[in-house]
């Protein structure tokens, strides 16, 4: 199977990111799966990057092969000037040592935001100092330079908590000056979700659309129509879909997402891997 080509990749993408100047608003690049690179005059944020073939290698000779569908956008060591990187939960496509190791080495002052409930797991997987990551649970916030990040629950498939009541799965709301971005992480809908999110006045929502099918034997996400409906319910000015076209066993077409957004009058944008989008 031939891979879906990246719109930009490697040195071309690196130059585009380094040279682009966000005069107003933000610049956003989709890096595949749930990975998004955000650049603004207030700082740079990298959401949940997966920039390796670690899952394809791990499951190659199993009954659940992770066959890659889209080209890798860029080597993590090529991404410099990153202020903050996130992991919404412990699944490898959101906490990948093969991605985060080279990324951290290339950005010595980078900050990593994680669910506090996952601290021990993260420290072991990344072989990092136990105290180094910034840990959050839902309702908590942290400011890094001019970037403020708020944690909200995610349901993958449930809103799971540790014995101290801290969420294992999070979404993050990042404020970059006047711009507010919601990255849901992996999630289904849960009771009170819209009520939690609406007060943040989200400008740009980033939501998964690969859905949940029991035959895949993995935790599920929103389907495309549900993602469009959630964006509409919280009043997002724009929604961008993700978590599709990475692994052949766990993907969905964005068509139902597009159709539902059109029906609801919800502004949306479909991106190719490595494509830049200016939002203000």
mmCIF file of C-alpha atoms in Angstrom:
data_model
loop_
_atom_site.group_PDB
_atom_site.id
_atom_site.type_symbol
_atom_site.label_atom_id
_atom_site.label_comp_id
_atom_site.label_asym_id
_atom_site.label_seq_id
_atom_site.Cartn_x
_atom_site.Cartn_y
_atom_site.Cartn_z
ATOM 1 C CA UNK A 1 0.000 0.000 0.000
ATOM 2 C CA UNK A 2 1.417 3.372 -0.997
ATOM 3 C CA UNK A 3 1.492 5.981 1.725
ATOM 4 C CA UNK A 4 -0.612 9.134 1.649
ATOM 5 C CA UNK A 5 1.959 11.834 0.853
ATOM 6 C CA UNK A 6 2.547 14.640 3.328
ATOM 7 C CA UNK A 7 1.769 18.118 2.035
ATOM 8 C CA UNK A 8 5.103 19.252 3.484
ATOM 9 C CA UNK A 9 7.732 17.133 5.164
ATOM 10 C CA UNK A 10 11.258 17.058 6.522
ATOM 11 C CA UNK A 11 13.396 20.086 5.585
ATOM 12 C CA UNK A 12 10.550 21.796 3.695
ATOM 13 C CA UNK A 13 8.274 21.611 6.714
ATOM 14 C CA UNK A 14 11.116 22.603 9.020
ATOM 15 C CA UNK A 15 11.832 25.741 6.968
ATOM 16 C CA UNK A 16 8.146 26.608 6.779
ATOM 17 C CA UNK A 17 7.792 26.385 10.549
ATOM 18 C CA UNK A 18 10.973 28.305 11.302
ATOM 19 C CA UNK A 19 10.355 31.113 8.804
ATOM 20 C CA UNK A 20 6.610 31.621 9.221
ATOM 21 C CA UNK A 21 5.673 34.732 11.190
ATOM 22 C CA UNK A 22 2.268 34.702 12.925
ATOM 23 C CA UNK A 23 1.482 38.421 12.709
ATOM 24 C CA UNK A 24 -1.978 37.809 14.193
ATOM 25 C CA UNK A 25 -3.632 34.727 15.605
ATOM 26 C CA UNK A 26 -1.891 31.394 15.311
ATOM 27 C CA UNK A 27 -0.275 29.150 12.737
ATOM 28 C CA UNK A 28 -1.068 25.464 12.952
ATOM 29 C CA UNK A 29 0.439 22.399 11.268
ATOM 30 C CA UNK A 30 -1.074 18.905 11.480
ATOM 31 C CA UNK A 31 1.714 16.362 12.003
ATOM 32 C CA UNK A 32 -0.508 13.290 11.718
ATOM 33 C CA UNK A 33 -2.686 11.368 14.210
ATOM 34 C CA UNK A 34 -3.247 13.825 17.121
ATOM 35 C CA UNK A 35 -0.031 15.778 16.665
ATOM 36 C CA UNK A 36 -0.331 19.515 16.051
ATOM 37 C CA UNK A 37 2.332 22.191 15.986
ATOM 38 C CA UNK A 38 1.131 25.639 17.067
ATOM 39 C CA UNK A 39 3.101 28.846 16.572
ATOM 40 C CA UNK A 40 2.115 32.289 17.817
ATOM 41 C CA UNK A 41 3.790 35.445 19.042
ATOM 42 C CA UNK A 42 3.134 34.132 22.579
ATOM 43 C CA UNK A 43 5.013 30.854 22.160
ATOM 44 C CA UNK A 44 5.037 27.475 20.433
ATOM 45 C CA UNK A 45 3.101 24.399 21.530
ATOM 46 C CA UNK A 46 3.359 20.829 20.240
ATOM 47 C CA UNK A 47 0.322 18.698 21.043
ATOM 48 C CA UNK A 48 0.733 14.908 21.421
ATOM 49 C CA UNK A 49 3.312 14.238 18.687
ATOM 50 C CA UNK A 50 3.771 10.771 17.193
ATOM 51 C CA UNK A 51 6.677 11.019 14.752
ATOM 52 C CA UNK A 52 8.106 7.496 14.630
ATOM 53 C CA UNK A 53 7.169 3.985 13.561
ATOM 54 C CA UNK A 54 7.332 2.539 17.063
ATOM 55 C CA UNK A 55 3.771 1.159 16.990
ATOM 56 C CA UNK A 56 4.192 -0.323 13.521
ATOM 57 C CA UNK A 57 7.360 -2.055 14.714
ATOM 58 C CA UNK A 58 5.802 -3.219 17.995
ATOM 59 C CA UNK A 59 2.735 -4.821 16.412
ATOM 60 C CA UNK A 60 4.251 -5.966 13.107
ATOM 61 C CA UNK A 61 3.963 -9.727 13.773
ATOM 62 C CA UNK A 62 0.766 -9.671 15.829
ATOM 63 C CA UNK A 63 -2.949 -10.036 15.116
ATOM 64 C CA UNK A 64 -3.321 -6.256 15.416
ATOM 65 C CA UNK A 65 -0.782 -4.778 12.977
ATOM 66 C CA UNK A 66 -0.506 -0.993 12.990
ATOM 67 C CA UNK A 67 -0.019 -0.436 9.275
ATOM 68 C CA UNK A 68 0.950 3.182 8.624
ATOM 69 C CA UNK A 69 -1.183 5.042 6.070
ATOM 70 C CA UNK A 70 0.452 8.493 5.877
ATOM 71 C CA UNK A 71 4.063 9.571 5.462
ATOM 72 C CA UNK A 72 5.867 10.814 8.542
ATOM 73 C CA UNK A 73 5.878 14.592 8.403
ATOM 74 C CA UNK A 74 9.205 15.307 10.086
ATOM 75 C CA UNK A 75 11.863 13.849 12.336
ATOM 76 C CA UNK A 76 11.360 15.040 15.919
ATOM 77 C CA UNK A 77 14.999 16.173 16.089
ATOM 78 C CA UNK A 78 14.227 18.695 13.318
ATOM 79 C CA UNK A 79 11.678 20.540 15.455
ATOM 80 C CA UNK A 80 13.427 23.255 17.440
ATOM 81 C CA UNK A 81 12.130 26.332 19.204
ATOM 82 C CA UNK A 82 9.331 24.423 20.957
ATOM 83 C CA UNK A 83 8.292 25.873 24.325
ATOM 84 C CA UNK A 84 5.761 23.280 25.445
ATOM 85 C CA UNK A 85 4.858 19.710 24.462
ATOM 86 C CA UNK A 86 1.882 17.747 25.751
ATOM 87 C CA UNK A 87 0.843 14.190 26.409
ATOM 88 C CA UNK A 88 -2.878 13.773 27.039
ATOM 89 C CA UNK A 89 -2.529 10.121 28.120
ATOM 90 C CA UNK A 90 -0.211 7.116 28.137
ATOM 91 C CA UNK A 91 -1.015 5.454 24.795
ATOM 92 C CA UNK A 92 2.076 5.400 22.610
ATOM 93 C CA UNK A 93 0.635 7.566 19.839
ATOM 94 C CA UNK A 94 0.295 10.261 22.526
ATOM 95 C CA UNK A 95 3.372 9.438 24.634
ATOM 96 C CA UNK A 96 6.039 8.098 22.307
ATOM 97 C CA UNK A 97 9.562 7.773 23.685
ATOM 98 C CA UNK A 98 10.954 7.508 20.137
ATOM 99 C CA UNK A 99 9.444 10.930 19.410
ATOM 100 C CA UNK A 100 9.858 12.715 22.727
ATOM 101 C CA UNK A 101 13.453 11.624 23.374
ATOM 102 C CA UNK A 102 14.919 13.329 20.262
ATOM 103 C CA UNK A 103 12.504 16.257 20.634
ATOM 104 C CA UNK A 104 13.576 16.966 24.217
ATOM 105 C CA UNK A 105 17.241 16.648 23.244
ATOM 106 C CA UNK A 106 16.725 19.229 20.482
ATOM 107 C CA UNK A 107 14.855 21.591 22.846
ATOM 108 C CA UNK A 108 16.718 21.611 26.190
ATOM 109 C CA UNK A 109 14.375 24.164 27.786
ATOM 110 C CA UNK A 110 11.133 22.519 26.654
ATOM 111 C CA UNK A 111 8.352 21.863 29.180
ATOM 112 C CA UNK A 112 6.270 18.675 29.114
ATOM 113 C CA UNK A 113 2.672 18.714 30.377
ATOM 114 C CA UNK A 114 1.137 15.378 31.416
ATOM 115 C CA UNK A 115 -1.727 14.024 33.521
ATOM 116 C CA UNK A 116 -0.425 13.992 37.099
ATOM 117 C CA UNK A 117 -1.968 10.549 37.533
ATOM 118 C CA UNK A 118 0.486 9.225 34.926
ATOM 119 C CA UNK A 119 3.695 10.706 36.364
ATOM 120 C CA UNK A 120 5.368 7.431 37.339
ATOM 121 C CA UNK A 121 4.535 5.834 33.980
ATOM 122 C CA UNK A 122 5.820 8.861 32.039
ATOM 123 C CA UNK A 123 9.073 9.039 34.010
ATOM 124 C CA UNK A 124 9.733 5.353 33.370
ATOM 125 C CA UNK A 125 8.892 5.436 29.661
ATOM 126 C CA UNK A 126 10.921 8.582 28.950
ATOM 127 C CA UNK A 127 13.696 7.798 31.451
ATOM 128 C CA UNK A 128 13.343 11.367 32.707
ATOM 129 C CA UNK A 129 13.548 12.902 36.160
ATOM 130 C CA UNK A 130 10.410 11.978 38.093
ATOM 131 C CA UNK A 131 9.771 15.594 39.098
ATOM 132 C CA UNK A 132 10.455 17.184 35.703
ATOM 133 C CA UNK A 133 7.088 16.987 33.863
ATOM 134 C CA UNK A 134 4.327 19.430 34.749
ATOM 135 C CA UNK A 135 1.449 17.321 36.038
ATOM 136 C CA UNK A 136 -2.182 18.424 35.909
ATOM 137 C CA UNK A 137 -5.596 17.007 36.661
ATOM 138 C CA UNK A 138 -8.940 18.358 35.540
ATOM 139 C CA UNK A 139 -9.682 21.835 36.841
ATOM 140 C CA UNK A 140 -5.997 22.695 37.218
ATOM 141 C CA UNK A 141 -3.945 25.171 35.179
ATOM 142 C CA UNK A 142 -0.302 26.046 34.591
ATOM 143 C CA UNK A 143 1.418 29.011 32.950
ATOM 144 C CA UNK A 144 4.637 28.589 30.969
ATOM 145 C CA UNK A 145 5.967 31.947 29.810
ATOM 146 C CA UNK A 146 3.009 33.565 28.047
ATOM 147 C CA UNK A 147 1.213 30.224 27.523
ATOM 148 C CA UNK A 148 -1.550 29.140 29.901
ATOM 149 C CA UNK A 149 -2.800 25.554 29.794
ATOM 150 C CA UNK A 150 -5.953 24.265 31.483
ATOM 151 C CA UNK A 151 -6.780 20.577 31.988
ATOM 152 C CA UNK A 152 -10.249 19.138 31.378
ATOM 153 C CA UNK A 153 -11.442 15.515 31.561
ATOM 154 C CA UNK A 154 -11.391 13.133 28.606
ATOM 155 C CA UNK A 155 -13.283 9.843 28.360
ATOM 156 C CA UNK A 156 -11.241 7.093 26.687
ATOM 157 C CA UNK A 157 -13.562 5.193 27.021
ATOM 158 C CA UNK A 158 -14.422 6.480 30.511
ATOM 159 C CA UNK A 159 -13.287 9.381 32.685
ATOM 160 C CA UNK A 160 -10.827 7.157 34.591
ATOM 161 C CA UNK A 161 -9.262 8.437 37.804
ATOM 162 C CA UNK A 162 -6.565 7.177 40.161
ATOM 163 C CA UNK A 163 -7.053 6.638 43.890
ATOM 164 C CA UNK A 164 -6.480 10.371 44.474
ATOM 165 C CA UNK A 165 -9.232 11.266 42.001
ATOM 166 C CA UNK A 166 -6.847 12.493 39.278
ATOM 167 C CA UNK A 167 -7.718 11.910 35.612
ATOM 168 C CA UNK A 168 -5.644 9.450 33.584
ATOM 169 C CA UNK A 169 -7.029 10.966 30.344
ATOM 170 C CA UNK A 170 -7.091 14.709 29.758
ATOM 171 C CA UNK A 171 -7.909 17.318 27.198
ATOM 172 C CA UNK A 172 -6.005 20.614 27.227
ATOM 173 C CA UNK A 173 -7.212 24.151 26.654
ATOM 174 C CA UNK A 174 -4.328 26.414 25.736
ATOM 175 C CA UNK A 175 -4.526 30.181 25.812
ATOM 176 C CA UNK A 176 -2.087 32.044 23.575
ATOM 177 C CA UNK A 177 -2.898 35.708 24.064
ATOM 178 C CA UNK A 178 -6.435 36.228 22.726
ATOM 179 C CA UNK A 179 -6.554 32.782 21.091
ATOM 180 C CA UNK A 180 -7.976 29.728 22.873
ATOM 181 C CA UNK A 181 -7.301 26.226 21.516
ATOM 182 C CA UNK A 182 -8.951 23.049 22.777
ATOM 183 C CA UNK A 183 -7.175 19.753 22.084
ATOM 184 C CA UNK A 184 -9.446 17.030 23.404
ATOM 185 C CA UNK A 185 -6.945 14.191 23.434
ATOM 186 C CA UNK A 186 -8.696 10.865 22.856
ATOM 187 C CA UNK A 187 -12.282 11.066 24.052
ATOM 188 C CA UNK A 188 -15.895 10.103 23.784
ATOM 189 C CA UNK A 189 -18.738 12.346 24.901
ATOM 190 C CA UNK A 190 -19.460 12.318 28.636
ATOM 191 C CA UNK A 191 -22.065 13.922 30.884
ATOM 192 C CA UNK A 192 -21.437 17.627 31.379
ATOM 193 C CA UNK A 193 -18.716 17.851 28.723
ATOM 194 C CA UNK A 194 -20.205 20.813 26.856
ATOM 195 C CA UNK A 195 -20.902 22.633 30.123
ATOM 196 C CA UNK A 196 -17.241 22.278 31.157
ATOM 197 C CA UNK A 197 -15.932 23.524 27.810
ATOM 198 C CA UNK A 198 -18.330 26.301 26.884
ATOM 199 C CA UNK A 199 -17.071 28.889 29.436
ATOM 200 C CA UNK A 200 -13.605 28.792 27.857
ATOM 201 C CA UNK A 201 -14.966 30.392 24.645
ATOM 202 C CA UNK A 202 -12.917 28.069 22.430
ATOM 203 C CA UNK A 203 -11.700 29.604 19.192
ATOM 204 C CA UNK A 204 -10.202 26.453 17.662
ATOM 205 C CA UNK A 205 -11.202 22.910 18.634
ATOM 206 C CA UNK A 206 -9.076 19.899 17.657
ATOM 207 C CA UNK A 207 -11.134 16.701 17.892
ATOM 208 C CA UNK A 208 -10.683 13.018 16.962
ATOM 209 C CA UNK A 209 -13.018 11.436 14.401
ATOM 210 C CA UNK A 210 -11.913 7.786 14.138
ATOM 211 C CA UNK A 211 -14.856 6.618 16.237
ATOM 212 C CA UNK A 212 -15.284 3.455 18.292
ATOM 213 C CA UNK A 213 -15.743 0.008 16.771
ATOM 214 C CA UNK A 214 -15.487 -3.045 19.071
ATOM 215 C CA UNK A 215 -13.827 -5.197 16.410
ATOM 216 C CA UNK A 216 -10.745 -2.963 16.564
ATOM 217 C CA UNK A 217 -10.137 -4.003 20.201
ATOM 218 C CA UNK A 218 -8.847 -0.573 21.174
ATOM 219 C CA UNK A 219 -10.356 2.303 23.132
ATOM 220 C CA UNK A 220 -12.547 4.528 21.008
ATOM 221 C CA UNK A 221 -13.109 8.155 20.123
ATOM 222 C CA UNK A 222 -15.763 10.447 18.742
ATOM 223 C CA UNK A 223 -17.119 9.697 15.300
ATOM 224 C CA UNK A 224 -17.047 12.567 12.836
ATOM 225 C CA UNK A 225 -20.670 13.610 13.331
ATOM 226 C CA UNK A 226 -20.169 13.630 17.121
ATOM 227 C CA UNK A 227 -17.046 15.800 16.796
ATOM 228 C CA UNK A 228 -18.936 18.296 14.637
ATOM 229 C CA UNK A 229 -21.811 18.356 17.117
ATOM 230 C CA UNK A 230 -19.482 18.876 20.086
ATOM 231 C CA UNK A 231 -17.719 21.771 18.358
ATOM 232 C CA UNK A 232 -21.106 23.333 17.626
ATOM 233 C CA UNK A 233 -22.362 22.812 21.182
ATOM 234 C CA UNK A 234 -19.368 24.569 22.754
ATOM 235 C CA UNK A 235 -19.444 27.453 20.268
ATOM 236 C CA UNK A 236 -16.043 26.756 18.706
ATOM 237 C CA UNK A 237 -15.243 29.294 16.002
ATOM 238 C CA UNK A 238 -13.385 26.597 14.031
ATOM 239 C CA UNK A 239 -12.914 22.830 14.329
ATOM 240 C CA UNK A 240 -10.136 20.678 12.869
ATOM 241 C CA UNK A 241 -10.450 16.865 12.859
ATOM 242 C CA UNK A 242 -7.633 14.452 13.703
ATOM 243 C CA UNK A 243 -6.817 10.849 14.682
ATOM 244 C CA UNK A 244 -7.488 9.328 11.260
ATOM 245 C CA UNK A 245 -5.420 8.238 8.242
ATOM 246 C CA UNK A 246 -2.560 7.009 10.441
ATOM 247 C CA UNK A 247 -3.244 3.280 10.996
ATOM 248 C CA UNK A 248 -5.310 1.275 8.537
ATOM 249 C CA UNK A 249 -7.149 -0.723 11.226
ATOM 250 C CA UNK A 250 -8.255 2.366 13.190
ATOM 251 C CA UNK A 251 -9.431 5.125 10.875
ATOM 252 C CA UNK A 252 -12.565 6.664 9.400
ATOM 253 C CA UNK A 253 -13.356 8.911 6.477
ATOM 254 C CA UNK A 254 -13.860 12.591 7.357
ATOM 255 C CA UNK A 255 -16.927 12.736 5.092
ATOM 256 C CA UNK A 256 -19.536 12.474 7.869
ATOM 257 C CA UNK A 257 -17.649 15.133 9.830
ATOM 258 C CA UNK A 258 -17.752 17.468 6.832
ATOM 259 C CA UNK A 259 -21.419 16.787 6.120
ATOM 260 C CA UNK A 260 -22.438 17.378 9.748
ATOM 261 C CA UNK A 261 -20.426 20.597 9.997
ATOM 262 C CA UNK A 262 -22.148 21.870 6.849
ATOM 263 C CA UNK A 263 -25.568 20.906 8.197
ATOM 264 C CA UNK A 264 -24.901 22.696 11.497
ATOM 265 C CA UNK A 265 -23.196 25.726 9.958
ATOM 266 C CA UNK A 266 -20.091 24.861 11.976
ATOM 267 C CA UNK A 267 -16.882 26.301 10.484
ATOM 268 C CA UNK A 268 -14.259 23.595 9.914
ATOM 269 C CA UNK A 269 -10.970 22.962 8.175
ATOM 270 C CA UNK A 270 -9.573 19.692 6.810
ATOM 271 C CA UNK A 271 -5.782 19.551 6.810
ATOM 272 C CA UNK A 272 -3.301 17.287 5.100
ATOM 273 C CA UNK A 273 -0.330 16.011 7.054
ATOM 274 C CA UNK A 274 2.284 18.755 7.221
ATOM 275 C CA UNK A 275 -0.100 21.401 5.934
ATOM 276 C CA UNK A 276 -0.061 24.894 7.464
ATOM 277 C CA UNK A 277 -3.255 26.686 8.506
ATOM 278 C CA UNK A 278 -3.407 30.334 9.615
ATOM 279 C CA UNK A 279 -6.170 31.100 12.094
ATOM 280 C CA UNK A 280 -7.011 34.428 13.660
#
